[in-house]
Amino acid sequence: MKTFGSYVKRVRALGWPFLLTGLAFVLGIVALAQPIWMYDQTVAGGDVDRWTYGWSVVTHEQWQNGAWSGTTVTPYTSPSFADFRVRDAVGTSYGVASAYVASLFVLGLLQFLARPRKIPQTVMLIVTLASLALGITAVLYPAVAIGSAANLDLDTAISGFVGSAAVNGPGSNDYTLTWGAAAGWWLWTAATLLTGIVFAVPLLQRKPWARASPAH
């Protein structure tokens, strides 16, 4: 128990900004291996087709009468892949997210080095702000770019990053489209919120109005 307590003290000694930045970095790394966007096409009777878009592949899963029937993974480099606007939007999104994760590594390194030596506060502020800006871009860019690309490449009923639409297909082949963010985007959002806390709390602590007023 004493050993566990000493371990906890060592972790706490690293400081909450470093720990939050480290957690954001881990979330960002995991997100790079997760899909960023997905859409479902559902028809009456329980038949569902789902496409999820990752960094380098699109995964197509099929369910018939509510039971899974197969999965197809298609690389973006495959001759059969034709959703080029979506590929470009998704690829750029992962590129921005990679820059964000790299900035978190740099920020965490500076926070660690700031313990034994003096790092100018201005440098820490600029690096933290840059990391936060990249995080916000990693969240906003796919929300803006992927929906419009999917409207052109996949289905004109798709509008925006998240949504659903009932589509009247040819004959009696009506279907419902549902689309939105996948795990990767949500993890980048969580990492960006953590980075925002690391950036905002020290600033608020320096403001007179952020401190409690003395009791009279």
PDB file of C-alpha atoms in Angstrom:
ATOM      1  CA  MET A   1       0.000   0.000   0.000  1.00  0.00           C
ATOM      2  CA  LYS A   2       2.906   2.300   0.779  1.00  0.00           C
ATOM      3  CA  THR A   3       4.390   1.546  -2.627  1.00  0.00           C
ATOM      4  CA  PHE A   4       1.103   2.383  -4.336  1.00  0.00           C
ATOM      5  CA  GLY A   5       0.850   5.626  -2.389  1.00  0.00           C
ATOM      6  CA  SER A   6       4.360   6.670  -3.383  1.00  0.00           C
ATOM      7  CA  TYR A   7       3.528   5.863  -7.013  1.00  0.00           C
ATOM      8  CA  VAL A   8       0.429   8.071  -6.833  1.00  0.00           C
ATOM      9  CA  LYS A   9       2.509  10.902  -5.360  1.00  0.00           C
ATOM     10  CA  ARG A  10       5.006  10.629  -8.208  1.00  0.00           C
ATOM     11  CA  VAL A  11       2.234  10.790 -10.762  1.00  0.00           C
ATOM     12  CA  ARG A  12       0.616  13.775  -9.055  1.00  0.00           C
ATOM     13  CA  ALA A  13       3.990  15.504  -8.875  1.00  0.00           C
ATOM     14  CA  LEU A  14       4.021  15.648 -12.658  1.00  0.00           C
ATOM     15  CA  GLY A  15       1.273  18.256 -12.457  1.00  0.00           C
ATOM     16  CA  TRP A  16      -2.264  18.274 -13.793  1.00  0.00           C
ATOM     17  CA  PRO A  17      -1.382  20.153 -17.040  1.00  0.00           C
ATOM     18  CA  PHE A  18       1.118  17.441 -17.994  1.00  0.00           C
ATOM     19  CA  LEU A  19      -1.322  14.660 -17.088  1.00  0.00           C
ATOM     20  CA  LEU A  20      -4.173  16.225 -19.092  1.00  0.00           C
ATOM     21  CA  THR A  21      -1.858  16.805 -22.048  1.00  0.00           C
ATOM     22  CA  GLY A  22      -0.667  13.202 -21.808  1.00  0.00           C
ATOM     23  CA  LEU A  23      -4.254  11.957 -21.770  1.00  0.00           C
ATOM     24  CA  ALA A  24      -5.097  14.144 -24.781  1.00  0.00           C
ATOM     25  CA  PHE A  25      -2.037  12.748 -26.592  1.00  0.00           C
ATOM     26  CA  VAL A  26      -3.129   9.159 -25.927  1.00  0.00           C
ATOM     27  CA  LEU A  27      -6.666   9.919 -27.125  1.00  0.00           C
ATOM     28  CA  GLY A  28      -5.237  11.522 -30.246  1.00  0.00           C
ATOM     29  CA  ILE A  29      -3.023   8.537 -31.019  1.00  0.00           C
ATOM     30  CA  VAL A  30      -5.929   6.120 -30.582  1.00  0.00           C
ATOM     31  CA  ALA A  31      -8.127   8.333 -32.773  1.00  0.00           C
ATOM     32  CA  LEU A  32      -5.671   8.102 -35.672  1.00  0.00           C
ATOM     33  CA  ALA A  33      -6.402   4.365 -35.824  1.00  0.00           C
ATOM     34  CA  GLN A  34     -10.192   4.859 -35.716  1.00  0.00           C
ATOM     35  CA  PRO A  35     -12.649   5.801 -38.505  1.00  0.00           C
ATOM     36  CA  ILE A  36     -13.641   9.443 -38.643  1.00  0.00           C
ATOM     37  CA  TRP A  37     -16.997   9.340 -40.457  1.00  0.00           C
ATOM     38  CA  MET A  38     -19.707   6.832 -41.343  1.00  0.00           C
ATOM     39  CA  TYR A  39     -23.054   6.521 -43.074  1.00  0.00           C
ATOM     40  CA  ASP A  40     -25.804   3.888 -43.121  1.00  0.00           C
ATOM     41  CA  GLN A  41     -28.291   2.988 -45.833  1.00  0.00           C
ATOM     42  CA  THR A  42     -31.313   1.169 -44.395  1.00  0.00           C
ATOM     43  CA  VAL A  43     -34.193  -0.394 -46.305  1.00  0.00           C
ATOM     44  CA  ALA A  44     -37.430  -1.968 -45.071  1.00  0.00           C
ATOM     45  CA  GLY A  45     -36.992  -5.428 -43.583  1.00  0.00           C
ATOM     46  CA  GLY A  46     -33.825  -4.686 -41.624  1.00  0.00           C
ATOM     47  CA  ASP A  47     -31.269  -4.656 -44.462  1.00  0.00           C
ATOM     48  CA  VAL A  48     -28.491  -2.216 -43.607  1.00  0.00           C
ATOM     49  CA  ASP A  49     -25.335  -1.165 -45.452  1.00  0.00           C
ATOM     50  CA  ARG A  50     -22.787   0.776 -43.415  1.00  0.00           C
ATOM     51  CA  TRP A  51     -19.658   2.497 -44.684  1.00  0.00           C
ATOM     52  CA  THR A  52     -17.002   3.773 -42.268  1.00  0.00           C
ATOM     53  CA  TYR A  53     -14.128   5.940 -43.477  1.00  0.00           C
ATOM     54  CA  GLY A  54     -10.715   5.571 -41.865  1.00  0.00           C
ATOM     55  CA  TRP A  55      -7.317   7.013 -42.720  1.00  0.00           C
ATOM     56  CA  SER A  56      -6.560   4.712 -45.647  1.00  0.00           C
ATOM     57  CA  VAL A  57      -9.579   2.416 -46.124  1.00  0.00           C
ATOM     58  CA  VAL A  58     -13.358   2.423 -46.264  1.00  0.00           C
ATOM     59  CA  THR A  59     -15.091  -0.511 -44.552  1.00  0.00           C
ATOM     60  CA  HIS A  60     -18.445  -1.692 -45.904  1.00  0.00           C
ATOM     61  CA  GLU A  61     -20.538  -3.833 -43.535  1.00  0.00           C
ATOM     62  CA  GLN A  62     -23.813  -5.467 -44.519  1.00  0.00           C
ATOM     63  CA  TRP A  63     -26.762  -6.799 -42.509  1.00  0.00           C
ATOM     64  CA  GLN A  64     -29.651  -8.733 -44.045  1.00  0.00           C
ATOM     65  CA  ASN A  65     -32.874  -9.160 -42.062  1.00  0.00           C
ATOM     66  CA  GLY A  66     -31.025  -7.895 -39.009  1.00  0.00           C
ATOM     67  CA  ALA A  67     -28.164 -10.427 -39.270  1.00  0.00           C
ATOM     68  CA  TRP A  68     -24.626  -9.575 -40.306  1.00  0.00           C
ATOM     69  CA  SER A  69     -23.833 -10.918 -43.776  1.00  0.00           C
ATOM     70  CA  GLY A  70     -20.389  -9.627 -44.694  1.00  0.00           C
ATOM     71  CA  THR A  71     -17.635  -7.003 -44.528  1.00  0.00           C
ATOM     72  CA  THR A  72     -15.583  -5.539 -47.354  1.00  0.00           C
ATOM     73  CA  VAL A  73     -12.502  -3.381 -46.801  1.00  0.00           C
ATOM     74  CA  THR A  74     -11.442  -1.223 -49.749  1.00  0.00           C
ATOM     75  CA  PRO A  75      -8.197   0.810 -49.699  1.00  0.00           C
ATOM     76  CA  TYR A  76      -8.413   4.299 -51.122  1.00  0.00           C
ATOM     77  CA  THR A  77      -5.732   3.255 -53.605  1.00  0.00           C
ATOM     78  CA  SER A  78      -7.903   0.439 -54.998  1.00  0.00           C
ATOM     79  CA  PRO A  79      -8.933   0.779 -58.677  1.00  0.00           C
ATOM     80  CA  SER A  80     -12.528   0.127 -57.588  1.00  0.00           C
ATOM     81  CA  PHE A  81     -12.572   3.108 -55.213  1.00  0.00           C
ATOM     82  CA  ALA A  82     -14.171   6.199 -56.770  1.00  0.00           C
ATOM     83  CA  ASP A  83     -15.164   8.535 -53.900  1.00  0.00           C
ATOM     84  CA  PHE A  84     -12.210  10.827 -54.485  1.00  0.00           C
ATOM     85  CA  ARG A  85     -13.615  13.989 -52.894  1.00  0.00           C
ATOM     86  CA  VAL A  86     -14.452  12.094 -49.710  1.00  0.00           C
ATOM     87  CA  ARG A  87     -11.003  10.485 -49.753  1.00  0.00           C
ATOM     88  CA  ASP A  88      -9.324  13.892 -50.035  1.00  0.00           C
ATOM     89  CA  ALA A  89     -11.437  15.401 -47.247  1.00  0.00           C
ATOM     90  CA  VAL A  90     -10.829  12.436 -44.959  1.00  0.00           C
ATOM     91  CA  GLY A  91      -7.100  12.343 -45.761  1.00  0.00           C
ATOM     92  CA  THR A  92      -6.704  16.049 -45.013  1.00  0.00           C
ATOM     93  CA  SER A  93      -8.614  15.587 -41.753  1.00  0.00           C
ATOM     94  CA  TYR A  94      -6.192  12.901 -40.617  1.00  0.00           C
ATOM     95  CA  GLY A  95      -3.264  15.066 -41.723  1.00  0.00           C
ATOM     96  CA  VAL A  96      -4.440  17.962 -39.554  1.00  0.00           C
ATOM     97  CA  ALA A  97      -5.108  15.568 -36.671  1.00  0.00           C
ATOM     98  CA  SER A  98      -1.575  14.161 -36.999  1.00  0.00           C
ATOM     99  CA  ALA A  99      -0.168  17.691 -36.694  1.00  0.00           C
ATOM    100  CA  TYR A 100      -2.349  18.173 -33.607  1.00  0.00           C
ATOM    101  CA  VAL A 101      -1.052  14.986 -31.998  1.00  0.00           C
ATOM    102  CA  ALA A 102       2.543  16.039 -32.774  1.00  0.00           C
ATOM    103  CA  SER A 103       1.889  19.419 -31.123  1.00  0.00           C
ATOM    104  CA  LEU A 104       0.604  17.638 -28.007  1.00  0.00           C
ATOM    105  CA  PHE A 105       3.865  15.698 -27.844  1.00  0.00           C
ATOM    106  CA  VAL A 106       5.855  18.942 -28.049  1.00  0.00           C
ATOM    107  CA  LEU A 107       3.628  20.575 -25.416  1.00  0.00           C
ATOM    108  CA  GLY A 108       3.981  17.614 -23.063  1.00  0.00           C
ATOM    109  CA  LEU A 109       7.759  17.631 -23.536  1.00  0.00           C
ATOM    110  CA  LEU A 110       7.943  21.322 -22.631  1.00  0.00           C
ATOM    111  CA  GLN A 111       5.736  20.762 -19.582  1.00  0.00           C
ATOM    112  CA  PHE A 112       8.032  17.961 -18.437  1.00  0.00           C
ATOM    113  CA  LEU A 113      11.182  20.043 -19.004  1.00  0.00           C
ATOM    114  CA  ALA A 114       9.609  22.982 -17.154  1.00  0.00           C
ATOM    115  CA  ARG A 115       9.852  21.054 -13.873  1.00  0.00           C
ATOM    116  CA  PRO A 116      13.663  21.013 -13.494  1.00  0.00           C
ATOM    117  CA  ARG A 117      14.350  24.176 -15.517  1.00  0.00           C
ATOM    118  CA  LYS A 118      12.723  27.505 -16.269  1.00  0.00           C
ATOM    119  CA  ILE A 119      10.632  27.692 -19.440  1.00  0.00           C
ATOM    120  CA  PRO A 120       9.385  31.206 -20.298  1.00  0.00           C
ATOM    121  CA  GLN A 121       5.644  31.507 -19.752  1.00  0.00           C
ATOM    122  CA  THR A 122       5.303  33.181 -23.136  1.00  0.00           C
ATOM    123  CA  VAL A 123       6.743  30.097 -24.844  1.00  0.00           C
ATOM    124  CA  MET A 124       4.383  27.796 -22.958  1.00  0.00           C
ATOM    125  CA  LEU A 125       1.423  30.038 -23.819  1.00  0.00           C
ATOM    126  CA  ILE A 126       2.277  30.122 -27.531  1.00  0.00           C
ATOM    127  CA  VAL A 127       2.829  26.354 -27.772  1.00  0.00           C
ATOM    128  CA  THR A 128      -0.382  25.603 -25.844  1.00  0.00           C
ATOM    129  CA  LEU A 129      -2.356  28.049 -27.994  1.00  0.00           C
ATOM    130  CA  ALA A 130      -0.924  26.516 -31.183  1.00  0.00           C
ATOM    131  CA  SER A 131      -1.863  23.032 -29.988  1.00  0.00           C
ATOM    132  CA  LEU A 132      -5.388  24.176 -29.115  1.00  0.00           C
ATOM    133  CA  ALA A 133      -5.766  25.835 -32.527  1.00  0.00           C
ATOM    134  CA  LEU A 134      -4.712  22.623 -34.273  1.00  0.00           C
ATOM    135  CA  GLY A 135      -7.137  20.639 -32.133  1.00  0.00           C
ATOM    136  CA  ILE A 136     -10.019  22.947 -33.013  1.00  0.00           C
ATOM    137  CA  THR A 137      -9.072  22.680 -36.694  1.00  0.00           C
ATOM    138  CA  ALA A 138      -8.941  18.876 -36.434  1.00  0.00           C
ATOM    139  CA  VAL A 139     -12.512  18.943 -35.130  1.00  0.00           C
ATOM    140  CA  LEU A 140     -13.972  21.631 -37.400  1.00  0.00           C
ATOM    141  CA  TYR A 141     -12.342  20.796 -40.732  1.00  0.00           C
ATOM    142  CA  PRO A 142     -13.966  17.347 -41.195  1.00  0.00           C
ATOM    143  CA  ALA A 143     -17.283  18.751 -39.958  1.00  0.00           C
ATOM    144  CA  VAL A 144     -17.160  21.268 -42.800  1.00  0.00           C
ATOM    145  CA  ALA A 145     -15.435  19.313 -45.582  1.00  0.00           C
ATOM    146  CA  ILE A 146     -16.658  15.719 -45.392  1.00  0.00           C
ATOM    147  CA  GLY A 147     -20.399  16.428 -45.637  1.00  0.00           C
ATOM    148  CA  SER A 148     -20.095  18.492 -48.812  1.00  0.00           C
ATOM    149  CA  ALA A 149     -17.738  15.929 -50.362  1.00  0.00           C
ATOM    150  CA  ALA A 150     -20.157  13.105 -49.523  1.00  0.00           C
ATOM    151  CA  ASN A 151     -23.012  15.059 -51.106  1.00  0.00           C
ATOM    152  CA  LEU A 152     -21.098  15.101 -54.391  1.00  0.00           C
ATOM    153  CA  ASP A 153     -19.571  11.604 -54.265  1.00  0.00           C
ATOM    154  CA  LEU A 154     -22.068   9.429 -52.392  1.00  0.00           C
ATOM    155  CA  ASP A 155     -25.637  10.731 -52.315  1.00  0.00           C
ATOM    156  CA  THR A 156     -27.182  14.137 -52.916  1.00  0.00           C
ATOM    157  CA  ALA A 157     -29.463  13.529 -49.920  1.00  0.00           C
ATOM    158  CA  ILE A 158     -26.444  13.877 -47.610  1.00  0.00           C
ATOM    159  CA  SER A 159     -26.278  17.392 -46.212  1.00  0.00           C
ATOM    160  CA  GLY A 160     -23.809  18.384 -43.515  1.00  0.00           C
ATOM    161  CA  PHE A 161     -21.555  16.308 -41.305  1.00  0.00           C
ATOM    162  CA  VAL A 162     -24.361  14.724 -39.262  1.00  0.00           C
ATOM    163  CA  GLY A 163     -27.940  13.978 -40.254  1.00  0.00           C
ATOM    164  CA  SER A 164     -30.494  11.609 -41.738  1.00  0.00           C
ATOM    165  CA  ALA A 165     -32.834  11.601 -44.721  1.00  0.00           C
ATOM    166  CA  ALA A 166     -35.565   9.448 -46.223  1.00  0.00           C
ATOM    167  CA  VAL A 167     -34.860   8.831 -49.906  1.00  0.00           C
ATOM    168  CA  ASN A 168     -37.350   7.755 -52.568  1.00  0.00           C
ATOM    169  CA  GLY A 169     -35.441   5.253 -54.650  1.00  0.00           C
ATOM    170  CA  PRO A 170     -36.409   3.917 -58.076  1.00  0.00           C
ATOM    171  CA  GLY A 171     -39.563   1.802 -57.995  1.00  0.00           C
ATOM    172  CA  SER A 172     -40.255   0.731 -54.430  1.00  0.00           C
ATOM    173  CA  ASN A 173     -36.580   0.809 -53.370  1.00  0.00           C
ATOM    174  CA  ASP A 174     -36.985   3.544 -50.757  1.00  0.00           C
ATOM    175  CA  TYR A 175     -34.271   3.791 -48.134  1.00  0.00           C
ATOM    176  CA  THR A 176     -33.133   5.870 -45.193  1.00  0.00           C
ATOM    177  CA  LEU A 177     -29.710   7.445 -44.946  1.00  0.00           C
ATOM    178  CA  THR A 178     -28.072   8.186 -41.600  1.00  0.00           C
ATOM    179  CA  TRP A 179     -24.616   9.711 -41.360  1.00  0.00           C
ATOM    180  CA  GLY A 180     -22.325  11.281 -38.798  1.00  0.00           C
ATOM    181  CA  ALA A 181     -19.094  11.264 -36.847  1.00  0.00           C
ATOM    182  CA  ALA A 182     -17.314   8.018 -36.010  1.00  0.00           C
ATOM    183  CA  ALA A 183     -15.039   7.224 -33.057  1.00  0.00           C
ATOM    184  CA  GLY A 184     -11.979   9.089 -34.340  1.00  0.00           C
ATOM    185  CA  TRP A 185     -13.748  12.449 -34.509  1.00  0.00           C
ATOM    186  CA  TRP A 186     -15.215  12.073 -31.023  1.00  0.00           C
ATOM    187  CA  LEU A 187     -11.793  11.216 -29.571  1.00  0.00           C
ATOM    188  CA  TRP A 188     -10.247  14.301 -31.198  1.00  0.00           C
ATOM    189  CA  THR A 189     -13.069  16.371 -29.738  1.00  0.00           C
ATOM    190  CA  ALA A 190     -12.364  15.006 -26.249  1.00  0.00           C
ATOM    191  CA  ALA A 191      -8.614  15.641 -26.667  1.00  0.00           C
ATOM    192  CA  THR A 192      -9.284  19.215 -27.793  1.00  0.00           C
ATOM    193  CA  LEU A 193     -11.483  19.867 -24.751  1.00  0.00           C
ATOM    194  CA  LEU A 194      -8.625  18.696 -22.505  1.00  0.00           C
ATOM    195  CA  THR A 195      -6.208  20.979 -24.343  1.00  0.00           C
ATOM    196  CA  GLY A 196      -8.665  23.838 -23.863  1.00  0.00           C
ATOM    197  CA  ILE A 197      -8.612  23.238 -20.103  1.00  0.00           C
ATOM    198  CA  VAL A 198      -4.795  23.231 -20.082  1.00  0.00           C
ATOM    199  CA  PHE A 199      -4.849  26.553 -21.947  1.00  0.00           C
ATOM    200  CA  ALA A 200      -7.702  28.314 -20.130  1.00  0.00           C
ATOM    201  CA  VAL A 201      -7.239  27.457 -16.445  1.00  0.00           C
ATOM    202  CA  PRO A 202      -3.798  29.088 -15.990  1.00  0.00           C
ATOM    203  CA  LEU A 203      -5.098  32.245 -17.692  1.00  0.00           C
ATOM    204  CA  LEU A 204      -8.175  32.373 -15.467  1.00  0.00           C
ATOM    205  CA  GLN A 205      -6.052  31.878 -12.366  1.00  0.00           C
ATOM    206  CA  ARG A 206      -4.074  35.016 -13.233  1.00  0.00           C
ATOM    207  CA  LYS A 207      -7.210  37.181 -13.586  1.00  0.00           C
ATOM    208  CA  PRO A 208      -8.315  39.111 -10.467  1.00  0.00           C
ATOM    209  CA  TRP A 209     -11.971  38.488 -11.314  1.00  0.00           C
ATOM    210  CA  ALA A 210     -11.312  34.724 -11.437  1.00  0.00           C
ATOM    211  CA  ARG A 211     -10.335  34.607  -7.766  1.00  0.00           C
ATOM    212  CA  ALA A 212     -12.820  34.428  -4.924  1.00  0.00           C
ATOM    213  CA  SER A 213     -13.572  37.773  -3.283  1.00  0.00           C
ATOM    214  CA  PRO A 214     -12.590  38.044   0.383  1.00  0.00           C
ATOM    215  CA  ALA A 215     -15.437  37.861   2.879  1.00  0.00           C
ATOM    216  CA  HIS A 216     -16.372  41.094   4.669  1.00  0.00           C
TER     217      HIS A 216
END
